């Protein structure tokens, strides 16, 4: 018999009083702002509460994964379960995670509060509105869009080229019909007619700059630098030029403060921001991590998708901005992911797993093990100690786990099986002890590239040193944009490579650890407010669509209680 649903487990959980959760991190109550009975915001003045800025105290650990299947391999669940496991063995611990977007919650993936007995609660609030931070990002982003179109309507004093506007609108709903739209239809008083579109709120540059801001002043500076498009003479036009940055900062003032929740077992969880993992950093906020690392012994934070994407950006972008030094990485692997990388199975969201994939077959795991080997090498390339966490399913077999253990032994890497989904923190105690043991050896952390390297060199460094590509092919528009960004003074920014999460390469069909390939960069854009330049490889959908039977069909209110949320 299976365990209850995630919502049933979360609903049955006994939540500790919020002041008790804050006390576990030594956060005075004066800096805890309740949002109802089970959620609070942390006032960032806590960082200087004693008159002196606190330095990093905690061991800082990123939870990442092998290249995932479309179902995901349980990074969030592992981070939550491991946090509870560490608390069980006497560590003062906090977990920092992204807030889920409501798009996937009502779409096909479902929520992102963890799973089983390793969840952040209250699960329903976390997966829905929480403290309204996503809505604040949506409002601030769309205010800038409105002021841009208003500027065009009232004479276009900045001489903006309507065909070279890059700022779209956003909405926290999966809606493919809004990907490409025309605004300004109707009479002259209804504005200038032009083509534009919508992205999902998680893909907003406002979301990622909120994630990377280190203070309110830094947030305002980043907002001013947002580039919305270009004038006819090629000059970038910013939010500051439009006079919008101040009002946007007002909307985002409270959203900058991280949200305090708890796991089912009462471990502090800071949930803040939710940038899109394919095109942005894909990790929780810098300020949440700064608060946590100054008050806990160990801080676990999760980075989106595999180590080639989430962990690479965590190291090269987030740690560079935050000034935090990482100490270790937990690399989540599942038997099903390695079997999928054998190329013998196809996993489709919304459909049952192939019966052959669930049968005992260590040979299939061995056939896909190259993917795990490559991700271990990626982590080690940053001078960080990887700890492999086998996220165990009840369909796994010991012989299949042994294939993973054997590789870890061969590579001199620590490994542990974790059953946190079924057993909560108790199921992660072996993993917790393994991590604590690994943390006794200091890391030798290093970036992939220097800040003063040229943008092309930075992209090539990530492609070759992290992904294992033979080189990079820049399409003419991409090469031209890179040269222009260097001229405009963006050359010192870090880079993000927007690509598929289903392969270490740019091509989702290339499984395992691809070799003999080159990375094609078709377009390059500047996220000047967020503070990075991103190279686009392939077709990135920044506004998802709904499936034929989305999760929204199952979600309802029955006698005042939410049902169907997963």
Coordinates of C-alpha atoms in Angstrom, one line a residue:
X1 CA 0.0 0.0 0.0
X2 CA 1.4 3.4 -1.0
X3 CA 1.9 6.4 1.3
X4 CA -0.8 9.1 1.5
X5 CA -0.8 11.9 -1.1
X6 CA 1.5 14.9 -0.5
X7 CA -1.4 17.1 0.3
X8 CA -2.8 14.6 2.8
X9 CA 0.6 14.3 4.5
X10 CA 1.0 18.1 4.6
X11 CA -2.5 18.6 5.9
X12 CA -2.0 16.2 8.8
X13 CA 1.3 17.8 9.8
X14 CA 1.5 19.5 13.2
X15 CA 3.1 22.9 12.6
X16 CA 5.3 24.5 15.3
X17 CA 4.7 28.1 16.3
X18 CA 6.7 30.4 14.0
X19 CA 8.5 32.0 16.9
X20 CA 10.0 28.6 17.7
X21 CA 11.2 28.2 14.1
X22 CA 12.8 31.6 14.2
X23 CA 14.4 30.8 17.5
X24 CA 16.1 27.8 16.0
X25 CA 18.0 30.3 13.8
X26 CA 18.5 32.8 16.6
X27 CA 16.3 35.4 14.8
X28 CA 14.7 37.8 17.3
X29 CA 11.0 38.2 17.1
X30 CA 11.3 41.9 16.3
X31 CA 12.5 40.8 12.8
X32 CA 9.7 38.3 12.2
X33 CA 6.7 39.7 10.3
X34 CA 3.8 37.1 10.4
X35 CA 1.7 36.5 7.3
X36 CA -1.0 34.6 9.0
X37 CA -0.3 31.8 11.5
X38 CA 2.1 29.7 9.4
X39 CA 4.2 32.0 7.3
X40 CA 6.4 35.0 8.0
X41 CA 8.8 37.4 6.4
X42 CA 12.2 38.1 7.8
X43 CA 13.2 41.8 8.0
X44 CA 16.6 42.2 6.4
X45 CA 17.6 44.6 9.2
X46 CA 18.3 41.4 11.1
X47 CA 21.6 41.2 9.3
X48 CA 22.9 44.3 11.2
X49 CA 20.7 43.8 14.4
X50 CA 23.8 43.8 16.7
X51 CA 25.4 46.8 15.0
X52 CA 27.9 44.7 13.1
X53 CA 27.3 42.8 9.8
X54 CA 27.5 39.1 10.4
X55 CA 29.9 37.0 8.4
X56 CA 29.3 33.6 6.9
X57 CA 29.2 31.0 9.6
X58 CA 27.5 28.0 8.0
X59 CA 28.9 25.3 5.8
X60 CA 27.2 26.2 2.5
X61 CA 25.9 23.2 0.4
X62 CA 24.2 23.2 -2.9
X63 CA 21.8 20.3 -3.8
X64 CA 22.0 19.5 -7.5
X65 CA 21.4 16.5 -9.7
X66 CA 22.2 14.4 -12.7
X67 CA 20.5 15.3 -16.0
X68 CA 16.8 14.9 -15.0
X69 CA 14.0 13.1 -16.7
X70 CA 11.0 15.2 -17.5
X71 CA 9.6 14.1 -14.1
X72 CA 12.5 15.5 -12.1
X73 CA 14.7 13.5 -9.8
X74 CA 13.8 15.0 -6.4
X75 CA 16.3 17.7 -5.6
X76 CA 13.8 19.7 -3.5
X77 CA 12.6 16.6 -1.7
X78 CA 16.2 15.5 -1.0
X79 CA 17.1 19.0 0.2
X80 CA 14.2 19.0 2.7
X81 CA 14.7 15.4 3.8
X82 CA 18.4 16.0 4.3
X83 CA 17.8 19.1 6.3
X84 CA 15.6 17.1 8.6
X85 CA 18.2 14.4 8.7
X86 CA 20.9 16.9 9.7
X87 CA 18.6 18.3 12.4
X88 CA 18.1 14.8 13.8
X89 CA 21.8 14.3 14.2
X90 CA 22.2 17.6 16.1
X91 CA 23.0 20.2 13.5
X92 CA 21.6 23.7 13.4
X93 CA 20.4 23.7 9.8
X94 CA 18.3 25.7 7.4
X95 CA 17.1 24.9 3.9
X96 CA 16.7 27.7 1.3
X97 CA 14.5 27.0 -1.7
X98 CA 12.7 28.7 -4.6
X99 CA 9.0 29.5 -4.4
X100 CA 7.1 27.4 -6.9
X101 CA 5.4 29.1 -9.9
X102 CA 1.7 28.6 -10.1
X103 CA 2.0 27.8 -13.8
X104 CA 3.5 24.3 -13.2
X105 CA 1.3 23.9 -10.1
X106 CA -1.8 24.1 -12.3
X107 CA 0.0 22.6 -15.3
X108 CA 1.5 19.1 -15.5
X109 CA 4.4 19.1 -13.1
X110 CA 2.5 20.0 -10.0
X111 CA 3.8 21.8 -6.9
X112 CA 7.4 22.0 -5.6
X113 CA 7.2 21.9 -1.9
X114 CA 9.0 18.5 -1.7
X115 CA 7.2 15.2 -1.5
X116 CA 6.0 12.5 0.8
X117 CA 7.3 13.0 4.4
X118 CA 10.0 15.5 3.2
X119 CA 8.0 18.6 2.5
X120 CA 7.9 22.3 3.4
X121 CA 4.6 23.2 5.0
X122 CA 2.0 24.6 4.7
X123 CA 2.1 23.0 1.3
X124 CA -1.0 24.7 -0.1
X125 CA 0.2 28.2 0.7
X126 CA 3.7 27.5 -0.6
X127 CA 2.3 26.3 -4.0
X128 CA -0.2 29.1 -4.4
X129 CA 0.1 32.8 -3.4
X130 CA 2.3 32.5 -0.3
X131 CA 3.1 36.2 0.6
X132 CA 2.4 37.6 -2.8
X133 CA 6.0 37.9 -4.0
X134 CA 5.2 36.5 -7.4
X135 CA 2.3 38.9 -7.8
X136 CA 4.6 41.8 -6.8
X137 CA 7.1 40.8 -9.5
X138 CA 4.3 40.5 -12.0
X139 CA 3.0 44.0 -11.1
X140 CA 6.4 45.6 -11.1
X141 CA 7.3 44.0 -14.5
X142 CA 4.0 45.0 -16.1
X143 CA 4.2 48.5 -14.7
X144 CA 7.4 49.0 -16.7
X145 CA 5.8 47.6 -19.8
X146 CA 2.8 50.0 -19.3
X147 CA 5.1 53.0 -18.9
X148 CA 7.1 51.9 -22.0
X149 CA 4.0 51.8 -24.1
X150 CA 2.7 55.0 -22.6
X151 CA 6.0 56.7 -23.5
X152 CA 5.5 55.6 -27.2
X153 CA 1.9 56.9 -27.1
X154 CA 2.9 60.3 -25.8
X155 CA 5.5 61.2 -28.5
X156 CA 8.4 58.8 -27.9
X157 CA 10.9 61.5 -26.7
X158 CA 13.6 58.8 -26.2
X159 CA 13.3 57.9 -29.9
X160 CA 12.7 54.2 -29.1
X161 CA 12.6 51.9 -32.1
X162 CA 9.3 50.0 -31.6
X163 CA 10.8 47.1 -33.7
X164 CA 13.6 46.8 -31.2
X165 CA 11.8 46.6 -27.9
X166 CA 12.8 43.6 -25.8
X167 CA 10.6 44.0 -22.8
X168 CA 7.5 41.8 -22.8
X169 CA 4.7 41.3 -20.2
X170 CA 4.4 38.5 -17.7
X171 CA 1.8 36.4 -16.0
X172 CA 2.1 33.5 -13.5
X173 CA -0.1 31.2 -15.6
X174 CA 0.7 28.7 -18.3
X175 CA -1.0 30.3 -21.4
X176 CA 0.4 29.5 -24.8
X177 CA -2.1 31.9 -26.5
X178 CA -0.2 34.8 -25.0
X179 CA 3.2 33.9 -26.4
X180 CA 2.8 36.3 -29.3
X181 CA 0.2 39.2 -29.3
X182 CA -0.5 42.6 -30.7
X183 CA -1.1 45.5 -28.4
X184 CA -2.5 48.9 -29.1
X185 CA -5.3 47.8 -31.4
X186 CA -8.3 50.1 -31.5
X187 CA -8.5 53.9 -31.7
X188 CA -5.5 56.2 -31.6
X189 CA -6.1 56.8 -27.9
X190 CA -5.5 53.0 -27.2
X191 CA -1.8 53.3 -27.8
X192 CA 0.8 52.4 -30.5
X193 CA 0.1 49.2 -32.3
X194 CA 3.0 46.7 -32.1
X195 CA 3.8 43.0 -31.7
X196 CA 4.9 41.7 -28.3
X197 CA 4.0 38.8 -26.0
X198 CA 3.9 37.4 -22.5
X199 CA 6.4 35.2 -20.6
X200 CA 5.6 33.4 -17.4
X201 CA 6.5 35.5 -14.3
X202 CA 9.4 33.1 -13.3
X203 CA 11.0 34.2 -16.6
X204 CA 10.9 37.9 -15.8
X205 CA 14.2 39.7 -15.4
X206 CA 12.6 41.4 -12.4
X207 CA 12.3 37.9 -10.7
X208 CA 16.0 37.1 -11.2
X209 CA 17.3 40.5 -10.2
X210 CA 15.2 40.3 -7.0
X211 CA 16.9 36.9 -6.5
X212 CA 20.4 38.4 -6.9
X213 CA 19.9 41.7 -5.1
X214 CA 21.8 41.9 -1.8
X215 CA 20.0 44.9 -0.3
X216 CA 17.2 47.4 -1.1
X217 CA 19.8 49.9 -2.5
X218 CA 21.2 47.1 -4.7
X219 CA 17.7 46.2 -5.9
X220 CA 17.0 49.8 -6.9
X221 CA 20.3 50.0 -8.8
X222 CA 19.5 46.8 -10.7
X223 CA 16.0 48.0 -11.5
X224 CA 17.4 51.2 -13.0
X225 CA 19.8 49.2 -15.2
X226 CA 17.0 47.1 -16.9
X227 CA 17.2 47.5 -20.7
X228 CA 13.8 47.5 -22.3
X229 CA 14.9 48.1 -25.8
X230 CA 17.0 50.2 -28.1
X231 CA 16.7 53.7 -29.7
X232 CA 17.0 54.1 -33.4
X233 CA 20.7 55.0 -33.0
X234 CA 21.3 51.7 -31.1
X235 CA 21.5 53.3 -27.6
X236 CA 20.0 51.0 -24.9
X237 CA 16.9 52.4 -23.2
X238 CA 16.6 51.6 -19.5
X239 CA 13.9 51.6 -16.8
X240 CA 15.7 54.6 -15.4
X241 CA 15.3 56.5 -18.7
X242 CA 11.5 55.8 -18.4
X243 CA 11.4 57.0 -14.8
X244 CA 9.9 53.6 -13.7
X245 CA 12.6 52.2 -11.4
X246 CA 11.5 54.0 -8.2
X247 CA 7.8 52.9 -8.5
X248 CA 9.0 49.3 -9.3
X249 CA 11.1 49.3 -6.1
X250 CA 8.1 50.5 -4.0
X251 CA 6.1 47.5 -5.3
X252 CA 9.0 45.1 -4.5
X253 CA 10.0 46.5 -1.1
X254 CA 8.3 43.8 0.9
X255 CA 9.0 41.1 -1.6
X256 CA 12.7 41.5 -1.0
X257 CA 12.4 40.1 2.5
X258 CA 12.7 36.2 2.5
X259 CA 9.8 34.0 3.6
X260 CA 10.1 31.8 6.7
X261 CA 8.3 28.4 6.7
X262 CA 9.1 25.0 8.1
X263 CA 9.5 21.4 7.1
X264 CA 7.1 18.8 8.4
X265 CA 9.7 18.1 11.1
X266 CA 10.1 21.7 12.1
X267 CA 13.3 22.6 10.4
X268 CA 13.6 26.3 9.3
X269 CA 13.0 26.8 5.6
X270 CA 13.5 30.1 3.8
X271 CA 11.5 30.2 0.6
X272 CA 12.2 33.1 -1.7
X273 CA 12.0 33.9 -5.4
X274 CA 11.6 31.5 -8.3
X275 CA 13.6 32.4 -11.4
X276 CA 13.2 30.3 -14.5
X277 CA 15.8 27.5 -14.6
X278 CA 16.4 27.3 -18.4
X279 CA 17.2 31.0 -19.0
X280 CA 18.1 32.3 -15.5
X281 CA 20.0 31.3 -12.4
X282 CA 17.3 28.8 -11.2
X283 CA 18.0 29.2 -7.5
X284 CA 16.6 30.9 -4.4
X285 CA 17.5 34.4 -3.4
X286 CA 20.9 35.7 -2.3
X287 CA 19.4 37.5 0.7
X288 CA 17.8 34.3 2.0
X289 CA 21.1 32.5 1.8
X290 CA 22.9 35.4 3.5
X291 CA 20.4 35.3 6.4
X292 CA 20.7 31.6 6.7
X293 CA 24.5 31.3 6.5
X294 CA 24.9 33.8 9.3
X295 CA 22.7 31.8 11.7
X296 CA 23.0 28.1 11.0
X297 CA 25.7 25.5 11.1
X298 CA 24.8 24.1 7.7
X299 CA 22.7 25.7 4.9
X300 CA 21.3 23.6 2.1
X301 CA 20.2 25.3 -1.0
X302 CA 18.8 23.8 -4.2
X303 CA 19.8 24.8 -7.8
X304 CA 17.5 24.0 -10.7
X305 CA 18.0 21.0 -13.0
X306 CA 21.3 19.2 -13.4
X307 CA 24.8 20.3 -12.2
X308 CA 25.5 21.5 -15.8
X309 CA 22.8 24.2 -15.4
X310 CA 21.7 25.0 -11.8
X311 CA 25.0 24.2 -10.1
X312 CA 27.1 25.9 -12.7
X313 CA 25.1 29.1 -12.4
X314 CA 25.0 28.8 -8.6
X315 CA 28.8 28.7 -8.5
X316 CA 29.6 31.2 -11.3
X317 CA 26.8 33.7 -10.8
X318 CA 25.1 33.4 -7.5
X319 CA 28.2 32.8 -5.3
X320 CA 30.1 35.5 -7.2
X321 CA 27.3 38.0 -6.5
X322 CA 26.7 36.9 -2.9
X323 CA 30.3 36.6 -1.9
X324 CA 29.6 33.2 -0.3
X325 CA 32.0 30.3 -0.5
X326 CA 30.4 26.9 -1.1
X327 CA 31.7 23.9 0.8
X328 CA 30.1 20.8 -0.8
X329 CA 27.5 19.7 -3.3
X330 CA 24.9 16.9 -2.9
X331 CA 24.4 15.3 -6.3
X332 CA 20.9 13.6 -6.5
X333 CA 20.6 10.5 -8.7
X334 CA 17.8 8.1 -9.3
X335 CA 17.8 4.7 -10.8
X336 CA 15.2 5.7 -13.3
X337 CA 17.3 8.7 -14.6
X338 CA 20.3 6.5 -15.3
X339 CA 18.1 3.9 -17.0
X340 CA 16.6 6.7 -19.1
X341 CA 20.2 7.7 -20.1
X342 CA 20.8 4.3 -21.4
X343 CA 18.6 5.4 -24.3
X344 CA 16.4 2.3 -24.0
X345 CA 13.4 4.0 -22.4
X346 CA 11.2 7.1 -23.1
X347 CA 9.7 8.9 -20.1
X348 CA 6.7 11.1 -20.9
X349 CA 5.1 13.5 -18.3
X350 CA 1.5 12.5 -17.5
X351 CA 2.0 8.9 -18.6
X352 CA 3.0 5.8 -16.5
X353 CA 6.6 4.7 -16.6
X354 CA 7.4 1.9 -19.0
X355 CA 7.0 -1.5 -17.2
X356 CA 10.4 -2.6 -18.5
X357 CA 12.1 0.4 -16.8
X358 CA 10.7 -0.7 -13.4
X359 CA 12.1 -4.3 -13.8
X360 CA 15.3 -5.2 -12.0
X361 CA 18.1 -4.6 -14.5
X362 CA 21.5 -3.3 -13.2
X363 CA 22.7 -3.5 -16.8
X364 CA 20.4 -0.6 -17.8
X365 CA 21.7 1.4 -14.9
X366 CA 25.3 0.6 -16.0
X367 CA 24.4 1.7 -19.6
X368 CA 23.4 5.2 -18.4
X369 CA 26.1 5.6 -15.6
X370 CA 28.2 7.9 -17.8
X371 CA 25.8 10.7 -17.0
X372 CA 26.5 10.4 -13.3
X373 CA 30.2 10.2 -14.0
X374 CA 30.1 13.4 -15.9
X375 CA 28.1 15.3 -13.3
X376 CA 30.6 14.2 -10.6
X377 CA 33.4 15.6 -12.8
X378 CA 31.5 18.8 -13.2
X379 CA 31.2 19.3 -9.5
X380 CA 34.8 18.4 -8.9
X381 CA 35.8 20.9 -11.7
X382 CA 34.7 23.7 -9.3
X383 CA 37.0 22.3 -6.5
X384 CA 33.9 21.2 -4.6
X385 CA 33.4 17.8 -2.9
X386 CA 30.4 15.9 -4.3
X387 CA 28.3 13.6 -2.1
X388 CA 26.1 11.4 -4.3
X389 CA 22.6 10.9 -2.8
X390 CA 20.6 8.0 -4.2
X391 CA 17.0 9.1 -4.0
X392 CA 15.5 5.7 -3.5
X393 CA 12.1 4.6 -4.9
X394 CA 10.2 1.5 -3.9
X395 CA 10.7 0.2 -7.5
X396 CA 14.5 0.2 -7.1
X397 CA 16.6 -2.9 -6.4
X398 CA 19.8 -3.2 -4.3
X399 CA 21.6 -4.6 -7.4
X400 CA 20.8 -1.3 -9.2
X401 CA 22.0 0.8 -6.3
X402 CA 25.2 -1.2 -6.2
X403 CA 26.1 -0.1 -9.7
X404 CA 26.0 3.5 -8.5
X405 CA 28.0 2.7 -5.3
X406 CA 30.6 1.0 -7.4
X407 CA 31.1 4.1 -9.6
X408 CA 31.4 6.3 -6.5
X409 CA 34.0 4.0 -5.0
X410 CA 35.9 4.0 -8.3
X411 CA 35.9 7.8 -8.3
X412 CA 36.6 8.2 -4.6
X413 CA 33.3 9.9 -4.0
X414 CA 31.1 9.5 -0.9
X415 CA 27.6 8.0 -1.5
X416 CA 24.5 7.3 0.5
X417 CA 21.0 5.9 -0.1
X418 CA 18.2 8.1 1.2
X419 CA 14.5 7.1 1.8
X420 CA 13.4 10.5 2.9
X421 CA 10.2 10.5 0.9
X422 CA 8.8 7.5 2.8
X423 CA 10.6 7.9 6.1
X424 CA 11.2 11.7 6.4
X425 CA 14.4 12.9 8.2
X426 CA 15.0 9.4 9.6
X427 CA 15.4 8.1 6.1
X428 CA 18.1 10.7 5.4
X429 CA 20.3 10.2 8.4
X430 CA 22.8 8.1 6.6
X431 CA 23.1 10.8 3.9
X432 CA 23.3 13.5 6.7
X433 CA 26.2 11.7 8.4
X434 CA 27.9 11.2 5.0
X435 CA 27.7 14.9 4.2
X436 CA 29.0 16.0 7.7
X437 CA 31.9 13.7 7.1
X438 CA 32.6 15.2 3.7
X439 CA 32.4 18.7 5.1
X440 CA 35.4 18.0 7.4
X441 CA 37.6 18.4 4.3
X442 CA 37.9 22.1 3.1
X443 CA 36.8 22.8 -0.4
X444 CA 39.1 24.3 -3.0
X445 CA 36.4 26.4 -4.7
X446 CA 37.2 28.1 -8.0
X447 CA 35.2 29.8 -10.7
X448 CA 35.1 28.6 -14.3
X449 CA 36.2 31.9 -15.7
X450 CA 37.6 35.3 -14.5
X451 CA 35.3 38.3 -14.4
X452 CA 37.5 40.3 -16.7
X453 CA 37.5 37.6 -19.5
X454 CA 35.8 38.5 -22.7
X455 CA 32.1 37.3 -23.0
X456 CA 33.0 34.9 -25.8
X457 CA 35.7 33.4 -23.7
X458 CA 33.3 32.9 -20.7
X459 CA 30.8 31.1 -22.9
X460 CA 33.5 28.9 -24.4
X461 CA 34.8 28.1 -20.9
X462 CA 31.4 26.9 -19.7
X463 CA 30.8 24.9 -22.9
X464 CA 34.2 23.2 -22.9
X465 CA 35.0 22.8 -19.2
X466 CA 31.5 22.2 -17.8
X467 CA 29.5 20.6 -20.7
X468 CA 32.4 18.9 -22.4
X469 CA 31.7 20.5 -25.8
X470 CA 34.5 20.6 -28.4
X471 CA 33.8 24.3 -29.0
X472 CA 31.2 26.9 -29.6
X473 CA 29.7 28.1 -32.9
X474 CA 28.4 31.7 -32.7
X475 CA 25.8 32.6 -35.3
X476 CA 26.5 36.0 -36.9
X477 CA 23.8 37.8 -34.9
X478 CA 25.2 36.4 -31.7
X479 CA 28.7 37.3 -32.5
X480 CA 27.6 40.9 -33.4
X481 CA 25.6 41.2 -30.1
X482 CA 28.6 40.0 -28.1
X483 CA 30.8 42.6 -29.7
X484 CA 28.2 45.3 -29.0
X485 CA 27.7 44.3 -25.4
X486 CA 31.5 44.5 -24.9
X487 CA 31.4 48.0 -26.3
X488 CA 28.5 49.0 -24.1
X489 CA 30.4 48.0 -21.0
X490 CA 28.7 44.6 -20.2
X491 CA 31.9 42.6 -20.8
X492 CA 32.5 42.2 -17.0
X493 CA 29.2 40.4 -16.4
X494 CA 29.0 36.7 -15.8
X495 CA 27.2 34.5 -18.4
X496 CA 24.2 32.2 -18.4
X497 CA 23.7 29.7 -21.2
X498 CA 20.0 29.1 -21.9
X499 CA 19.6 25.5 -23.1
X500 CA 17.6 22.3 -22.6
X501 CA 17.8 20.7 -19.1
X502 CA 17.3 17.2 -20.6
X503 CA 20.8 16.9 -21.8
X504 CA 24.3 18.1 -20.8
X505 CA 24.4 19.4 -24.4
X506 CA 22.1 21.7 -26.2
X507 CA 20.2 18.8 -27.8
X508 CA 17.7 16.9 -25.6
X509 CA 18.2 13.8 -27.8
X510 CA 21.9 13.5 -26.7
X511 CA 21.7 11.4 -23.6
X512 CA 24.4 10.3 -21.1
X513 CA 27.6 12.2 -21.5
X514 CA 27.8 13.4 -25.1
X515 CA 31.1 13.7 -26.8
X516 CA 32.2 15.1 -30.2
X517 CA 29.7 18.0 -30.3
X518 CA 29.8 21.8 -30.5
X519 CA 27.5 24.3 -28.8
X520 CA 25.5 26.4 -31.3
X521 CA 24.7 29.9 -29.9
X522 CA 22.0 31.5 -32.1
X523 CA 21.3 34.6 -30.1
X524 CA 22.8 36.6 -27.1
X525 CA 20.9 38.9 -24.9
X526 CA 21.8 41.2 -22.0
X527 CA 20.0 41.0 -18.7
X528 CA 21.6 44.2 -17.5
X529 CA 19.4 44.7 -14.5
X530 CA 20.0 41.1 -13.3
X531 CA 23.6 41.5 -14.1
X532 CA 24.5 38.9 -16.7
X533 CA 24.6 38.2 -20.4
X534 CA 22.8 35.1 -21.6
X535 CA 23.4 33.0 -24.7
X536 CA 20.5 31.2 -26.2
X537 CA 21.0 27.7 -27.6
X538 CA 17.9 26.2 -29.2
X539 CA 14.2 27.2 -28.8
X540 CA 13.5 28.2 -25.2
X541 CA 9.8 28.5 -24.3
X542 CA 9.4 31.2 -21.7
X543 CA 5.6 30.9 -21.6
X544 CA 4.6 27.2 -21.1
X545 CA 1.3 25.8 -22.3
X546 CA -1.2 23.6 -20.6
X547 CA -1.6 19.9 -21.3
X548 CA -4.8 18.3 -22.6
X549 CA -5.6 17.5 -18.9
X550 CA -3.8 19.9 -16.7
X551 CA -3.6 19.6 -12.9
X552 CA -6.1 22.5 -12.7
X553 CA -8.8 20.0 -13.6
X554 CA -8.2 18.1 -10.3
X555 CA -7.9 21.0 -7.9
X556 CA -11.0 22.1 -6.1
X557 CA -12.5 23.3 -2.8
X558 CA -14.6 20.7 -1.0
X559 CA -16.2 21.8 2.3
X560 CA -13.7 24.7 2.3
X561 CA -10.7 22.4 2.0
X562 CA -8.3 22.3 -0.9
X563 CA -8.2 19.0 -2.7
X564 CA -6.2 17.7 -5.7
X565 CA -3.1 19.8 -5.1
X566 CA 0.1 17.8 -5.8

